Amino acid sequence: PGKMDVQGHMVQDLYNEGRLVEINDYCRCDLLDTYFVFLRTRVLFGEISLDREQDLIAKTKSWLENNAPKVAAFATYLERWGDWENPWK
């Protein structure tokens, strides 16, 4: 989903306003985005196969679905989830 409602330049203002839950949610989603970029770099460098990457993404999505009832940020992340189409097929 990429950046959602909060962006990095907003964090200091959120902190100043005491909105730590929103900062935490931002960090969680940013970490997920970074993880997916990391996985893609591993494919591009030939360290994992495209099928392995897609398996890890599916497992992560399943984990998010299981935890979304407890973490609202995960539910929002999933609402904005877009399935990737393989351009090489």
Short mmCIF file of N, CA and C in Angstrom, two decimals:
data_model
loop_
_atom_site.label_atom_id
_atom_site.label_comp_id
_atom_site.label_asym_id
_atom_site.label_seq_id
_atom_site.Cartn_x
_atom_site.Cartn_y
_atom_site.Cartn_z
N PRO A 1 0.79 -1.23 0.00
CA PRO A 1 0.00 0.00 0.00
C PRO A 1 0.82 1.28 0.00
N GLY A 2 2.07 1.20 0.42
CA GLY A 2 2.89 2.40 0.44
C GLY A 2 2.48 3.34 1.56
N LYS A 3 2.90 4.57 1.44
CA LYS A 3 2.59 5.55 2.48
C LYS A 3 1.07 5.73 2.55
N MET A 4 0.60 5.86 3.77
CA MET A 4 -0.84 6.00 3.92
C MET A 4 -1.15 7.39 4.47
N ASP A 5 -1.80 7.48 5.60
CA ASP A 5 -2.25 8.78 6.11
C ASP A 5 -1.14 9.60 6.75
N VAL A 6 -0.15 8.96 7.32
CA VAL A 6 0.95 9.66 7.99
C VAL A 6 2.20 9.50 7.14
N GLN A 7 2.97 10.58 7.04
CA GLN A 7 4.24 10.54 6.35
C GLN A 7 5.32 11.00 7.30
N GLY A 8 6.55 10.68 6.97
CA GLY A 8 7.67 10.93 7.86
C GLY A 8 7.76 12.35 8.39
N HIS A 9 7.51 13.31 7.54
CA HIS A 9 7.65 14.70 7.98
C HIS A 9 6.59 15.11 9.01
N MET A 10 5.59 14.28 9.20
CA MET A 10 4.51 14.58 10.13
C MET A 10 4.78 14.04 11.54
N VAL A 11 5.78 13.20 11.68
CA VAL A 11 5.99 12.48 12.94
C VAL A 11 6.28 13.43 14.11
N GLN A 12 7.12 14.42 13.89
CA GLN A 12 7.46 15.34 14.99
C GLN A 12 6.21 16.06 15.51
N ASP A 13 5.36 16.52 14.60
CA ASP A 13 4.12 17.19 15.03
C ASP A 13 3.22 16.23 15.79
N LEU A 14 3.12 15.00 15.32
CA LEU A 14 2.31 14.01 16.03
C LEU A 14 2.87 13.77 17.43
N TYR A 15 4.17 13.69 17.52
CA TYR A 15 4.80 13.50 18.82
C TYR A 15 4.50 14.67 19.75
N ASN A 16 4.64 15.86 19.22
CA ASN A 16 4.39 17.07 20.02
C ASN A 16 2.94 17.10 20.52
N GLU A 17 2.03 16.51 19.75
CA GLU A 17 0.62 16.48 20.12
C GLU A 17 0.29 15.26 20.99
N GLY A 18 1.29 14.43 21.26
CA GLY A 18 1.07 13.25 22.09
C GLY A 18 0.35 12.11 21.38
N ARG A 19 0.39 12.10 20.07
CA ARG A 19 -0.33 11.10 19.28
C ARG A 19 0.58 9.91 18.97
N LEU A 20 1.00 9.24 20.04
CA LEU A 20 1.99 8.17 19.92
C LEU A 20 1.43 6.93 19.24
N VAL A 21 0.15 6.66 19.40
CA VAL A 21 -0.45 5.50 18.74
C VAL A 21 -0.36 5.66 17.22
N GLU A 22 -0.60 6.86 16.73
CA GLU A 22 -0.50 7.09 15.29
C GLU A 22 0.93 6.95 14.79
N ILE A 23 1.89 7.37 15.59
CA ILE A 23 3.30 7.19 15.23
C ILE A 23 3.62 5.70 15.19
N ASN A 24 3.15 4.97 16.16
CA ASN A 24 3.38 3.53 16.21
C ASN A 24 2.78 2.85 14.98
N ASP A 25 1.56 3.23 14.63
CA ASP A 25 0.91 2.65 13.45
C ASP A 25 1.68 2.98 12.18
N TYR A 26 2.15 4.23 12.09
CA TYR A 26 2.94 4.64 10.94
C TYR A 26 4.20 3.76 10.82
N CYS A 27 4.87 3.56 11.94
CA CYS A 27 6.10 2.76 11.94
C CYS A 27 5.82 1.32 11.55
N ARG A 28 4.73 0.76 12.04
CA ARG A 28 4.38 -0.62 11.69
C ARG A 28 4.17 -0.77 10.19
N CYS A 29 3.44 0.17 9.61
CA CYS A 29 3.15 0.08 8.18
C CYS A 29 4.39 0.37 7.35
N ASP A 30 5.21 1.29 7.80
CA ASP A 30 6.45 1.60 7.11
C ASP A 30 7.38 0.39 7.13
N LEU A 31 7.41 -0.32 8.23
CA LEU A 31 8.22 -1.52 8.33
C LEU A 31 7.73 -2.58 7.33
N LEU A 32 6.43 -2.74 7.21
CA LEU A 32 5.89 -3.69 6.23
C LEU A 32 6.30 -3.32 4.82
N ASP A 33 6.17 -2.04 4.47
CA ASP A 33 6.58 -1.60 3.14
C ASP A 33 8.06 -1.89 2.89
N THR A 34 8.88 -1.63 3.89
CA THR A 34 10.31 -1.87 3.77
C THR A 34 10.60 -3.36 3.59
N TYR A 35 9.88 -4.19 4.33
CA TYR A 35 10.05 -5.64 4.21
C TYR A 35 9.75 -6.11 2.79
N PHE A 36 8.67 -5.59 2.20
CA PHE A 36 8.30 -6.02 0.85
C PHE A 36 9.32 -5.53 -0.18
N VAL A 37 9.87 -4.34 0.02
CA VAL A 37 10.93 -3.86 -0.87
C VAL A 37 12.17 -4.74 -0.71
N PHE A 38 12.50 -5.07 0.53
CA PHE A 38 13.64 -5.96 0.79
C PHE A 38 13.47 -7.29 0.07
N LEU A 39 12.28 -7.88 0.17
CA LEU A 39 12.04 -9.15 -0.52
C LEU A 39 12.27 -9.01 -2.02
N ARG A 40 11.79 -7.92 -2.60
CA ARG A 40 11.97 -7.75 -4.04
C ARG A 40 13.44 -7.61 -4.40
N THR A 41 14.21 -6.93 -3.56
CA THR A 41 15.64 -6.82 -3.86
C THR A 41 16.31 -8.18 -3.82
N ARG A 42 15.84 -9.05 -2.93
CA ARG A 42 16.42 -10.40 -2.86
C ARG A 42 16.12 -11.17 -4.14
N VAL A 43 14.94 -10.97 -4.71
CA VAL A 43 14.61 -11.60 -5.99
C VAL A 43 15.52 -11.05 -7.09
N LEU A 44 15.64 -9.73 -7.14
CA LEU A 44 16.44 -9.10 -8.18
C LEU A 44 17.91 -9.51 -8.11
N PHE A 45 18.41 -9.78 -6.92
CA PHE A 45 19.80 -10.22 -6.76
C PHE A 45 19.95 -11.73 -6.86
N GLY A 46 18.85 -12.43 -7.12
CA GLY A 46 18.90 -13.87 -7.30
C GLY A 46 19.07 -14.66 -6.02
N GLU A 47 18.80 -14.05 -4.88
CA GLU A 47 18.97 -14.74 -3.61
C GLU A 47 17.75 -15.57 -3.21
N ILE A 48 16.59 -15.19 -3.70
CA ILE A 48 15.38 -16.01 -3.54
C ILE A 48 14.63 -16.00 -4.86
N SER A 49 13.82 -17.00 -5.07
CA SER A 49 13.04 -17.07 -6.30
C SER A 49 11.80 -16.18 -6.18
N LEU A 50 11.23 -15.87 -7.32
CA LEU A 50 10.00 -15.10 -7.34
C LEU A 50 8.88 -15.87 -6.62
N ASP A 51 8.86 -17.17 -6.81
CA ASP A 51 7.85 -17.99 -6.11
C ASP A 51 8.03 -17.93 -4.60
N ARG A 52 9.27 -17.94 -4.13
CA ARG A 52 9.52 -17.84 -2.69
C ARG A 52 9.08 -16.48 -2.16
N GLU A 53 9.37 -15.44 -2.92
CA GLU A 53 8.93 -14.10 -2.52
C GLU A 53 7.41 -14.05 -2.39
N GLN A 54 6.72 -14.58 -3.38
CA GLN A 54 5.27 -14.56 -3.36
C GLN A 54 4.71 -15.39 -2.21
N ASP A 55 5.38 -16.48 -1.86
CA ASP A 55 4.98 -17.29 -0.72
C ASP A 55 5.13 -16.50 0.58
N LEU A 56 6.24 -15.80 0.72
CA LEU A 56 6.47 -14.99 1.93
C LEU A 56 5.46 -13.85 2.03
N ILE A 57 5.12 -13.25 0.89
CA ILE A 57 4.12 -12.19 0.88
C ILE A 57 2.76 -12.75 1.31
N ALA A 58 2.40 -13.92 0.78
CA ALA A 58 1.12 -14.54 1.15
C ALA A 58 1.07 -14.86 2.64
N LYS A 59 2.18 -15.35 3.17
CA LYS A 59 2.23 -15.66 4.61
C LYS A 59 2.12 -14.38 5.44
N THR A 60 2.76 -13.33 4.99
CA THR A 60 2.68 -12.05 5.70
C THR A 60 1.26 -11.51 5.65
N LYS A 61 0.62 -11.61 4.50
CA LYS A 61 -0.76 -11.14 4.38
C LYS A 61 -1.68 -11.94 5.31
N SER A 62 -1.47 -13.23 5.38
CA SER A 62 -2.26 -14.06 6.28
C SER A 62 -2.04 -13.65 7.74
N TRP A 63 -0.79 -13.38 8.09
CA TRP A 63 -0.47 -12.93 9.45
C TRP A 63 -1.17 -11.61 9.75
N LEU A 64 -1.15 -10.70 8.77
CA LEU A 64 -1.84 -9.42 8.94
C LEU A 64 -3.34 -9.63 9.14
N GLU A 65 -3.92 -10.50 8.34
CA GLU A 65 -5.36 -10.78 8.47
C GLU A 65 -5.69 -11.33 9.85
N ASN A 66 -4.83 -12.20 10.37
CA ASN A 66 -5.06 -12.77 11.70
C ASN A 66 -4.92 -11.73 12.81
N ASN A 67 -4.07 -10.73 12.60
CA ASN A 67 -3.81 -9.73 13.62
C ASN A 67 -4.58 -8.43 13.44
N ALA A 68 -5.24 -8.27 12.31
CA ALA A 68 -5.99 -7.04 12.04
C ALA A 68 -7.07 -6.75 13.08
N PRO A 69 -7.75 -7.76 13.63
CA PRO A 69 -8.76 -7.44 14.66
C PRO A 69 -8.15 -6.80 15.91
N LYS A 70 -6.87 -7.04 16.15
CA LYS A 70 -6.21 -6.49 17.33
C LYS A 70 -5.47 -5.19 17.04
N VAL A 71 -5.12 -4.97 15.79
CA VAL A 71 -4.31 -3.80 15.41
C VAL A 71 -4.99 -3.10 14.24
N ALA A 72 -5.61 -1.97 14.52
CA ALA A 72 -6.37 -1.25 13.49
C ALA A 72 -5.51 -0.87 12.29
N ALA A 73 -4.24 -0.56 12.53
CA ALA A 73 -3.35 -0.19 11.42
C ALA A 73 -3.21 -1.32 10.41
N PHE A 74 -3.22 -2.56 10.90
CA PHE A 74 -3.12 -3.69 9.98
C PHE A 74 -4.38 -3.82 9.13
N ALA A 75 -5.53 -3.55 9.72
CA ALA A 75 -6.79 -3.58 8.97
C ALA A 75 -6.77 -2.52 7.87
N THR A 76 -6.29 -1.33 8.21
CA THR A 76 -6.19 -0.26 7.21
C THR A 76 -5.20 -0.64 6.12
N TYR A 77 -4.10 -1.22 6.50
CA TYR A 77 -3.08 -1.65 5.53
C TYR A 77 -3.69 -2.65 4.55
N LEU A 78 -4.45 -3.60 5.08
CA LEU A 78 -5.08 -4.60 4.22
C LEU A 78 -6.14 -4.01 3.32
N GLU A 79 -6.87 -3.00 3.80
CA GLU A 79 -7.88 -2.34 2.96
C GLU A 79 -7.25 -1.73 1.72
N ARG A 80 -6.02 -1.31 1.84
CA ARG A 80 -5.33 -0.65 0.73
C ARG A 80 -4.40 -1.59 -0.02
N TRP A 81 -4.44 -2.85 0.33
CA TRP A 81 -3.59 -3.87 -0.29
C TRP A 81 -3.99 -4.01 -1.76
N GLY A 82 -3.01 -4.05 -2.62
CA GLY A 82 -3.25 -4.31 -4.03
C GLY A 82 -2.46 -5.51 -4.45
N ASP A 83 -3.08 -6.46 -5.11
CA ASP A 83 -2.35 -7.63 -5.55
C ASP A 83 -1.45 -7.28 -6.72
N TRP A 84 -0.26 -7.80 -6.68
CA TRP A 84 0.76 -7.54 -7.67
C TRP A 84 0.60 -8.50 -8.83
N GLU A 85 0.68 -7.96 -10.03
CA GLU A 85 0.64 -8.82 -11.22
C GLU A 85 2.05 -8.98 -11.75
N ASN A 86 2.42 -10.20 -12.02
CA ASN A 86 3.77 -10.52 -12.50
C ASN A 86 3.94 -10.01 -13.94
N PRO A 87 4.82 -9.04 -14.16
CA PRO A 87 5.02 -8.52 -15.51
C PRO A 87 5.80 -9.46 -16.40
N TRP A 88 6.41 -10.48 -15.84
CA TRP A 88 7.24 -11.38 -16.64
C TRP A 88 6.46 -12.60 -17.15
N LYS A 89 5.18 -12.67 -16.84
CA LYS A 89 4.38 -13.81 -17.34
C LYS A 89 3.65 -13.44 -18.59
#
